[in-house]
Structure formats: structure tokens, C-alpha cells
Coordinates of C-alpha atoms and ligand atoms in Angstrom, one line a residue:
M1443 CA 21.6 -34.1 -39.0
A1444 CA 23.0 -32.9 -35.4
S1445 CA 22.3 -35.4 -32.8
W1446 CA 20.2 -34.0 -30.0
R1447 CA 21.8 -32.0 -26.7
P1448 CA 19.9 -30.8 -24.3
A1449 CA 19.3 -27.3 -24.1
G1450 CA 20.9 -25.0 -21.1
P1451 CA 23.2 -25.0 -18.1
V1452 CA 22.0 -28.3 -17.0
Q1453 CA 24.3 -31.4 -17.4
P1454 CA 23.0 -34.5 -16.3
G1455 CA 25.7 -36.1 -16.6
S1456 CA 27.7 -34.4 -14.4
S1457 CA 25.1 -34.7 -11.2
L1458 CA 25.7 -36.2 -8.0
A1459 CA 24.2 -39.1 -8.3
R1460 CA 25.4 -39.6 -11.6
H1461 CA 28.9 -39.1 -10.5
V1462 CA 28.3 -41.4 -7.3
L1463 CA 27.0 -44.2 -10.0
D1464 CA 30.0 -43.9 -12.1
M1465 CA 32.0 -44.2 -9.1
Q1466 CA 30.7 -47.5 -8.0
R1467 CA 30.5 -48.8 -11.4
A1468 CA 34.3 -48.4 -11.3
S1469 CA 35.1 -50.6 -8.2
P1470 CA 34.5 -53.8 -9.0
G1471 CA 32.1 -56.4 -6.5
A1472 CA 30.6 -52.7 -5.3
S1473 CA 27.1 -53.8 -4.3
G1474 CA 25.4 -50.4 -4.5
N1475 CA 25.2 -50.1 -0.9
F1476 CA 27.1 -47.2 -0.3
T1477 CA 25.8 -45.5 -3.5
G1478 CA 22.3 -45.7 -1.7
L1479 CA 24.3 -44.7 1.6
F1480 CA 25.6 -41.1 0.1
Q1481 CA 21.6 -41.0 -1.6
Q1482 CA 20.8 -40.4 1.8
I1483 CA 22.9 -38.4 2.5
A1484 CA 22.9 -36.0 -0.4
L1485 CA 18.8 -35.9 0.7
A1486 CA 19.3 -34.9 3.8
V1487 CA 21.5 -32.6 2.7
K1488 CA 18.8 -30.9 0.6
I1489 CA 16.3 -31.1 3.3
I1490 CA 18.8 -29.1 5.5
H1491 CA 19.8 -26.4 3.2
S1492 CA 16.1 -25.7 2.7
R1493 CA 15.5 -25.6 6.1
V1494 CA 18.6 -23.3 6.5
H1495 CA 17.6 -21.0 3.9
R1496 CA 14.1 -20.5 5.5
A1497 CA 15.6 -20.2 8.7
G1498 CA 14.8 -16.7 9.6
L1499 CA 11.8 -16.7 7.7
A1500 CA 10.7 -19.6 9.7
G1501 CA 11.4 -18.2 12.8
V1502 CA 13.6 -21.4 13.8
L1503 CA 16.5 -19.4 15.0
G1504 CA 17.7 -19.3 19.0
L1505 CA 18.3 -21.9 21.3
T1506 CA 16.4 -24.2 22.5
G1507 CA 17.3 -24.1 26.2
E1508 CA 18.9 -27.1 26.5
T1509 CA 22.8 -28.0 26.9
N1510 CA 24.3 -30.4 24.4
V1511 CA 27.2 -32.7 25.0
Q1512 CA 29.9 -30.2 24.6
G1513 CA 28.2 -28.3 27.1
E1514 CA 27.5 -25.4 24.5
M1515 CA 23.9 -24.0 23.8
V1516 CA 22.8 -26.6 20.9
A1517 CA 20.8 -23.9 18.2
K1518 CA 17.0 -25.0 17.1
L1519 CA 19.1 -25.3 13.4
D1520 CA 21.6 -27.9 14.9
Q1521 CA 18.7 -30.4 16.4
F1522 CA 16.7 -30.6 12.8
S1523 CA 19.7 -31.4 11.2
N1524 CA 20.9 -34.2 13.7
D1525 CA 17.0 -35.5 13.3
T1526 CA 17.4 -35.2 9.5
L1527 CA 20.5 -37.3 8.9
V1528 CA 19.7 -39.9 11.6
K1529 CA 16.6 -40.4 9.9
C1530 CA 17.7 -40.4 6.1
A1531 CA 20.7 -42.3 7.0
E1532 CA 18.5 -45.2 9.1
S1533 CA 15.9 -45.7 6.8
G1534 CA 18.8 -46.2 3.8
G1535 CA 19.4 -49.9 5.4
H1536 CA 22.8 -49.1 4.7
V1537 CA 24.4 -48.2 7.9
C1538 CA 25.0 -50.6 10.8
V1539 CA 25.6 -47.7 13.2
M1540 CA 26.0 -43.5 13.6
A1541 CA 27.1 -40.9 16.0
S1542 CA 26.9 -37.2 16.0
E1543 CA 28.6 -34.3 17.7
E1544 CA 25.6 -33.6 19.1
V1545 CA 24.2 -36.8 20.9
E1546 CA 26.8 -38.1 23.6
E1547 CA 26.4 -42.3 23.1
V1548 CA 26.4 -43.9 19.6
I1549 CA 23.2 -43.6 18.0
P1550 CA 22.0 -47.3 16.8
V1551 CA 20.2 -48.3 13.6
P1552 CA 16.1 -48.9 15.2
L1553 CA 15.5 -53.0 15.8
E1554 CA 12.7 -51.9 12.8
E1555 CA 15.5 -51.0 10.0
P1556 CA 17.7 -53.0 8.4
A1557 CA 21.3 -52.6 9.5
G1558 CA 24.0 -52.4 6.7
K1559 CA 27.8 -52.6 6.5
Y1560 CA 28.8 -48.7 7.1
V1561 CA 29.1 -46.6 10.3
L1562 CA 28.3 -42.9 9.5
M1563 CA 29.3 -40.3 12.0
F1564 CA 28.7 -36.3 11.2
D1565 CA 28.5 -33.0 12.6
P1566 CA 25.3 -31.6 11.4
L1567 CA 25.7 -28.2 11.8
D1568 CA 29.0 -27.0 12.3
G1569 CA 30.0 -23.5 12.8
S1570 CA 25.9 -22.9 14.3
G1571 CA 27.4 -20.0 16.2
N1572 CA 27.0 -18.1 12.7
I1573 CA 23.5 -18.9 12.6
D1574 CA 21.9 -15.8 14.0
V1575 CA 24.3 -13.2 11.7
N1576 CA 23.5 -15.1 8.4
A1577 CA 27.0 -16.3 7.9
S1578 CA 28.2 -19.6 6.2
I1579 CA 27.2 -22.5 8.2
G1580 CA 27.8 -26.5 7.2
T1581 CA 27.5 -30.2 7.5
I1582 CA 30.3 -32.2 8.0
F1583 CA 30.4 -36.7 7.2
S1584 CA 32.6 -39.5 7.2
I1585 CA 31.9 -43.2 6.3
Y1586 CA 33.6 -46.0 7.9
K1587 CA 32.9 -49.7 6.9
R1588 CA 32.4 -51.9 10.2
R1589 CA 35.0 -53.1 11.6
T1590 CA 33.7 -55.8 14.4
P1591 CA 32.9 -59.0 12.8
G1592 CA 29.4 -60.3 11.8
E1593 CA 26.2 -57.8 10.6
G1594 CA 23.4 -56.3 12.1
R1595 CA 23.4 -53.6 14.7
G1596 CA 27.0 -51.8 15.1
T1597 CA 29.5 -51.0 18.6
L1598 CA 30.9 -48.0 19.5
E1599 CA 34.4 -50.1 18.3
D1600 CA 32.6 -49.8 14.8
C1601 CA 32.9 -45.8 15.3
L1602 CA 36.6 -45.5 17.1
Q1603 CA 38.5 -45.8 14.1
P1604 CA 41.4 -43.8 12.9
G1605 CA 41.1 -41.6 9.8
R1606 CA 43.2 -43.5 7.5
D1607 CA 40.7 -46.2 7.4
L1608 CA 37.8 -43.9 6.0
V1609 CA 36.1 -45.3 3.4
A1610 CA 34.5 -41.8 2.4
S1611 CA 34.4 -38.0 3.8
G1612 CA 32.7 -34.7 2.6
Y1613 CA 30.9 -31.9 3.7
A1614 CA 28.0 -29.5 2.5
I1615 CA 28.5 -25.7 2.8
Y1616 CA 25.6 -23.4 2.8
G1617 CA 27.0 -20.2 1.7
S1618 CA 26.0 -17.9 -1.2
S1619 CA 25.1 -21.1 -2.3
T1620 CA 24.9 -24.5 -1.4
M1621 CA 27.8 -27.0 -1.9
F1622 CA 28.5 -30.7 -1.7
V1623 CA 32.1 -31.4 -1.6
Y1624 CA 33.7 -35.2 -1.4
T1625 CA 36.2 -37.4 -1.2
T1626 CA 36.6 -41.5 -1.2
G1627 CA 40.5 -41.2 -0.9
N1628 CA 41.2 -40.6 -4.6
G1629 CA 40.2 -37.4 -6.2
V1630 CA 38.0 -34.5 -4.3
Y1631 CA 35.1 -33.4 -6.0
G1632 CA 32.9 -30.3 -5.4
F1633 CA 29.0 -29.9 -6.6
T1634 CA 26.9 -26.8 -6.6
F1635 CA 23.3 -26.8 -6.1
D1636 CA 20.5 -25.9 -8.5
P1637 CA 17.7 -25.1 -6.8
S1638 CA 15.3 -24.9 -9.6
V1639 CA 16.2 -28.2 -10.5
G1640 CA 16.6 -29.9 -6.8
E1641 CA 20.1 -31.6 -7.6
F1642 CA 23.9 -30.9 -7.4
F1643 CA 26.2 -30.6 -10.5
L1644 CA 30.0 -31.0 -10.6
S1645 CA 31.2 -27.3 -10.6
H1646 CA 35.0 -28.4 -9.0
D1647 CA 36.5 -30.9 -11.1
N1648 CA 39.3 -32.8 -9.0
I1649 CA 40.1 -30.4 -6.2
R1650 CA 43.7 -29.9 -5.6
I1651 CA 44.6 -27.5 -3.0
P1652 CA 48.2 -25.3 -3.6
K1653 CA 51.4 -26.6 -2.0
R1654 CA 51.7 -22.9 -0.5
G1655 CA 49.1 -20.4 -0.5
S1656 CA 48.9 -17.1 1.1
I1657 CA 46.1 -16.9 4.1
Y1658 CA 46.2 -18.2 7.3
S1659 CA 43.3 -18.8 9.3
I1660 CA 43.1 -18.7 13.4
N1661 CA 41.0 -17.7 16.3
E1662 CA 44.0 -15.3 17.1
G1663 CA 42.0 -13.6 20.0
H1664 CA 43.9 -17.3 22.1
Y1665 CA 47.4 -15.8 21.1
H1666 CA 48.1 -15.2 25.0
S1667 CA 47.1 -18.5 26.0
W1668 CA 49.3 -20.7 23.1
V1669 CA 52.6 -22.1 23.5
P1670 CA 55.7 -19.8 22.6
G1671 CA 55.9 -21.7 19.6
M1672 CA 52.4 -20.8 18.0
R1673 CA 53.2 -17.4 19.0
R1674 CA 56.2 -16.6 17.5
W1675 CA 54.6 -18.6 14.0
A1676 CA 51.9 -15.9 14.5
D1677 CA 54.3 -13.4 14.6
W1678 CA 56.4 -14.2 11.8
I1679 CA 53.5 -15.2 9.3
K1680 CA 51.9 -12.1 9.2
K1681 CA 56.1 -9.9 9.0
P1682 CA 56.9 -9.4 5.4
E1683 CA 60.5 -10.7 4.9
E1684 CA 63.2 -11.0 2.3
G1685 CA 61.4 -13.6 -0.1
K1686 CA 58.4 -13.9 1.7
K1687 CA 55.6 -11.4 1.5
A1688 CA 53.4 -11.4 4.8
Y1689 CA 50.2 -13.5 4.4
G1690 CA 46.6 -12.7 4.8
H1691 CA 44.4 -12.9 7.6
R1692 CA 40.3 -15.1 7.0
Y1693 CA 38.5 -15.9 10.2
I1694 CA 35.0 -17.0 10.0
G1695 CA 34.4 -18.8 13.0
A1696 CA 33.0 -22.0 11.1
M1697 CA 35.6 -24.5 10.1
V1698 CA 33.5 -25.9 7.0
A1699 CA 33.7 -22.4 6.0
D1700 CA 37.4 -21.8 6.7
L1701 CA 38.5 -24.8 5.3
H1702 CA 36.0 -24.7 2.3
R1703 CA 38.6 -21.4 1.4
T1704 CA 41.9 -23.0 2.2
L1705 CA 40.7 -26.0 -0.3
L1706 CA 40.0 -24.0 -3.0
R1707 CA 42.6 -21.2 -2.2
G1708 CA 45.6 -22.8 -0.3
G1709 CA 46.9 -21.4 2.6
V1710 CA 46.8 -23.1 6.6
F1711 CA 43.9 -23.1 9.2
C1712 CA 44.7 -23.7 12.7
Y1713 CA 42.7 -24.6 16.4
P1714 CA 45.6 -25.1 18.6
G1715 CA 45.7 -26.4 22.5
S1716 CA 45.9 -23.4 24.7
E1717 CA 47.4 -24.0 28.3
D1718 CA 43.5 -24.5 29.6
K1719 CA 42.6 -27.1 26.7
P1720 CA 45.6 -28.2 25.4
E1721 CA 43.4 -30.8 23.3
G1722 CA 42.2 -27.4 21.5
K1723 CA 38.0 -27.6 20.4
L1724 CA 37.7 -29.3 17.4
R1725 CA 36.8 -33.1 17.6
L1726 CA 38.6 -36.0 15.9
L1727 CA 36.0 -37.5 14.6
Y1728 CA 33.5 -35.2 13.7
E1729 CA 35.4 -32.5 12.3
A1730 CA 39.2 -33.2 11.8
A1731 CA 39.7 -36.7 10.7
P1732 CA 37.1 -35.8 7.4
F1733 CA 38.6 -32.9 6.7
A1734 CA 42.2 -34.6 6.8
F1735 CA 41.1 -37.3 4.7
L1736 CA 39.7 -34.4 2.2
V1737 CA 42.8 -32.1 2.3
E1738 CA 45.1 -35.3 1.9
A1739 CA 43.4 -36.1 -1.3
A1740 CA 43.7 -32.7 -2.6
G1741 CA 47.5 -33.1 -2.4
G1742 CA 47.5 -31.2 1.2
A1743 CA 48.4 -32.1 4.5
A1744 CA 46.5 -32.2 8.1
S1745 CA 48.4 -33.0 11.5
D1746 CA 47.7 -32.5 15.5
G1747 CA 50.9 -31.3 16.0
S1748 CA 53.1 -34.2 16.3
Q1749 CA 51.5 -36.9 14.4
R1750 CA 49.3 -37.1 10.8
I1751 CA 45.3 -36.4 11.7
L1752 CA 44.9 -39.7 10.0
D1753 CA 47.0 -41.7 11.8
V1754 CA 45.3 -40.7 15.5
E1755 CA 43.6 -43.6 17.2
P1756 CA 40.7 -42.4 18.8
E1757 CA 40.1 -43.7 22.7
V1758 CA 36.5 -42.0 22.8
L1759 CA 34.0 -40.7 20.5
H1760 CA 34.1 -37.1 21.6
Q1761 CA 37.9 -36.6 21.7
R1762 CA 39.3 -33.5 20.8
T1763 CA 42.6 -32.9 18.8
P1764 CA 44.8 -29.8 18.0
L1765 CA 44.2 -29.1 14.3
F1766 CA 46.6 -27.4 11.6
I1767 CA 45.7 -28.3 8.2
G1768 CA 45.7 -26.9 4.9
S1769 CA 48.7 -26.1 2.3
S1770 CA 52.0 -28.6 2.9
E1771 CA 54.2 -26.2 2.9
D1772 CA 52.3 -24.0 5.2
V1773 CA 51.3 -26.7 7.5
S1774 CA 54.8 -27.8 7.4
D1775 CA 55.8 -23.7 8.2
V1776 CA 53.7 -24.3 11.6
L1777 CA 54.9 -27.6 12.5
G1778 CA 58.7 -26.1 12.2
F1779 CA 57.7 -23.7 15.0
L1780 CA 55.9 -25.8 17.6
Q1781 CA 58.7 -28.5 17.2
E1782 CA 61.4 -26.0 17.9
T1783 CA 62.6 -25.9 21.6
Ligands
LIG2760 P1 30.1 -26.1 16.5 O1 30.9 -27.6 15.6 O2 29.9 -26.0 17.9 O3 29.9 -25.4 15.7 O4 31.9 -25.8 16.5 C1 33.2 -26.1 15.7 C2 33.2 -24.3 15.6 C3 34.3 -24.5 14.4 O5 33.4 -24.9 13.4 C4 34.8 -23.1 14.5 O6 35.9 -23.4 13.1 C5 35.4 -23.2 15.3 O7 34.5 -23.7 16.3 C6 35.5 -21.4 16.1 O8 35.6 -21.9 17.9 P2 36.3 -20.2 18.2 O9 35.1 -19.1 18.0 O10 36.7 -20.5 19.1 O11 37.4 -19.8 17.2
LIG2761 MG1 31.6 -28.4 14.1

């Protein structure tokens, strides 16, 4: 008699929860804390997904009128996403301290909750300028181990770690479907949310970024404020030459969406510095380092123009950095132009 197999497309063995559990079982000495933290992050993402998809109906679009630490207006969904991540993570007992792009200082774990050994950093809702036009947005997270000795609450020092010390990073993209993509530095895995089941299932196994792509992604409206090397690169990339086709241009304006495409299709995403803002706009700890860890694990590259993003030693929590990230050959082309005298 044939052995029984579940009917339908859902494969319980390919769920995100099971994937993380298998990974934990494969790492000797793992205590289950990491798996627990991941489950809390996935729970937060499901709650944010649900609110993002109901946003128009629920009337939560619009601005609260407050100004966040970046001097930008905070959309209501940003705040909701921030609070959801904080509540889910602190109640799991796996983190000792957190930091969010939306909050000026580190976020301590409340005294009534147990503290764990992990440090969680996140951009709760990246690309929030896209909310009101119903375009893709996302959540970015990264996990470090505490580096200060002892147990109990963590400190700012635990948050100021270079990306090469990351234990894991990932993102959720709230697009035509919601996806969850993560790495622990060894393979990049993508899961698609099945709302009828309420779970993420493996849809993109072992993502590898092509060595070279055919798309460049940058806000070219800033062209006149760039250094000459950057402008020369932007002129070159769209010019057909012998042996080189002109690259196509795509820019959604939400890093999660632009980098999700770059990870799957290849190409390069740049957010350079400008004359008045030499550090650019993106934040090292919440945006650049987590994506650099993902893209390098997929075989790509990420630089700030002079060094690997993962080697940058953060000095302050909300540090900004120029970013050149994507297919290794495409990143190397931009760096070549930038380093020309
Ligand atoms: P946010 O975190 O406040 O949403 O800002 C970051 C976003 C990125 O997702 C995106 O790549 C960039 O800002 C777009 O900036 P610009 O409008 O200058 O092109
Ligand atoms: Mg952001």
C-alpha cells in the first residue's frame, strides 16, 4: 500500500519554523534560544503583515505629526511595527538589548522580563514613504551575540558591533505576497507567506546572486550632488559599448524592495554620499550591515566605497553610510570609477 502523503501544496517540512529548528539541531551545543528569538521575529512579521495589508481599510495611513530621530515624519505604521517587534522580542526572554531605527537610544529589556544573550536591531518598516502609494515596504532585522561580559541587560556597547560579527540577518518584504528572507551566514533562504495557513514556506532555496546583472538601482535625481567618479559611472552604465549592453534602471525607493530584486536578479544598488551629506542616507546598523551580510552570503559584495560594509566599526547607533551593494562584478565596477582620480 502506498504511504500516506498530505494532499495540496503545503509542505509542513518546508515551513520557516521547521527550517530554523533543523538549523538549530545541526549546530552542536545550540540551546534553542536562537530558534526562540526567530519565532518571535516571525510572529512580529506576521502581525505587521496583517496590519500592512489592512492599512487602507483600517484607516491607519497618514502621519502622526511626531518627528523621529532621523528628522523625518514617522508614519503610524512605522510606530505600530516598532512596538510589535519590541513587544514580541522582549517577551521571548532571548534578547538582552534592542535598537531600532525609530528610537533614539537603545531599547532596554524591561526588568520584569528575563534577558537572554542576543542583541536585536531592526528597521521596523523600511521605505515608509511608499506606504501611502501602496508600494512594497519591508522590515529589516539583525542579530548579534552580546559582547559585554556577564548576563542580564545589555548596553550600547553590545549594539555597536561590526557586521562581520553578525549571527543572522534578514528581512520581510510586504509586496504582492509577503516574504521572509534570512541568513545565518551560510546560505540565504526565502520563504513565502501562505495567509490561509498563517505560515511561511520555503520558496527560494539557497539564493545565489548572479556575478553580474543588467540593472542598476539608484536615485539619479541626486546626480548633480555626486562626486565626479559617481557621475562618470552613471553615464557609463547606461551607455551601450562594444561587449557591454546598456543597463536597465529600476528604483522603487524602498531599500528592501530594491535589494530583494537585486538579490534574485543581480545588478547593483547604490546610495552614495553627496556634497552636503557625505555619509549618504542609509543607516549602517539597521540597513547596510544586515543587507551586506545577506548579499555576501549569497555570493555578492557590499562596500561603503573604501571598505567592506561588514568591516565598518560603528561609532554611534544611528550612523549613516554610503552603500554600493549587489553582484560582485557590478560593485567592483562602481568602486573602480569611485577610486579613479
Ligand atoms: P526609511 O528607513 O526612512 O524608510 O528610509 C530609507 C529609504 C530606503 O528604503 C530607500 O532606499 C531610501 O530611503 C530612498 O531614499 P531617496 O528617497 O532619497 O531615494
Ligand atoms: Mg529604512
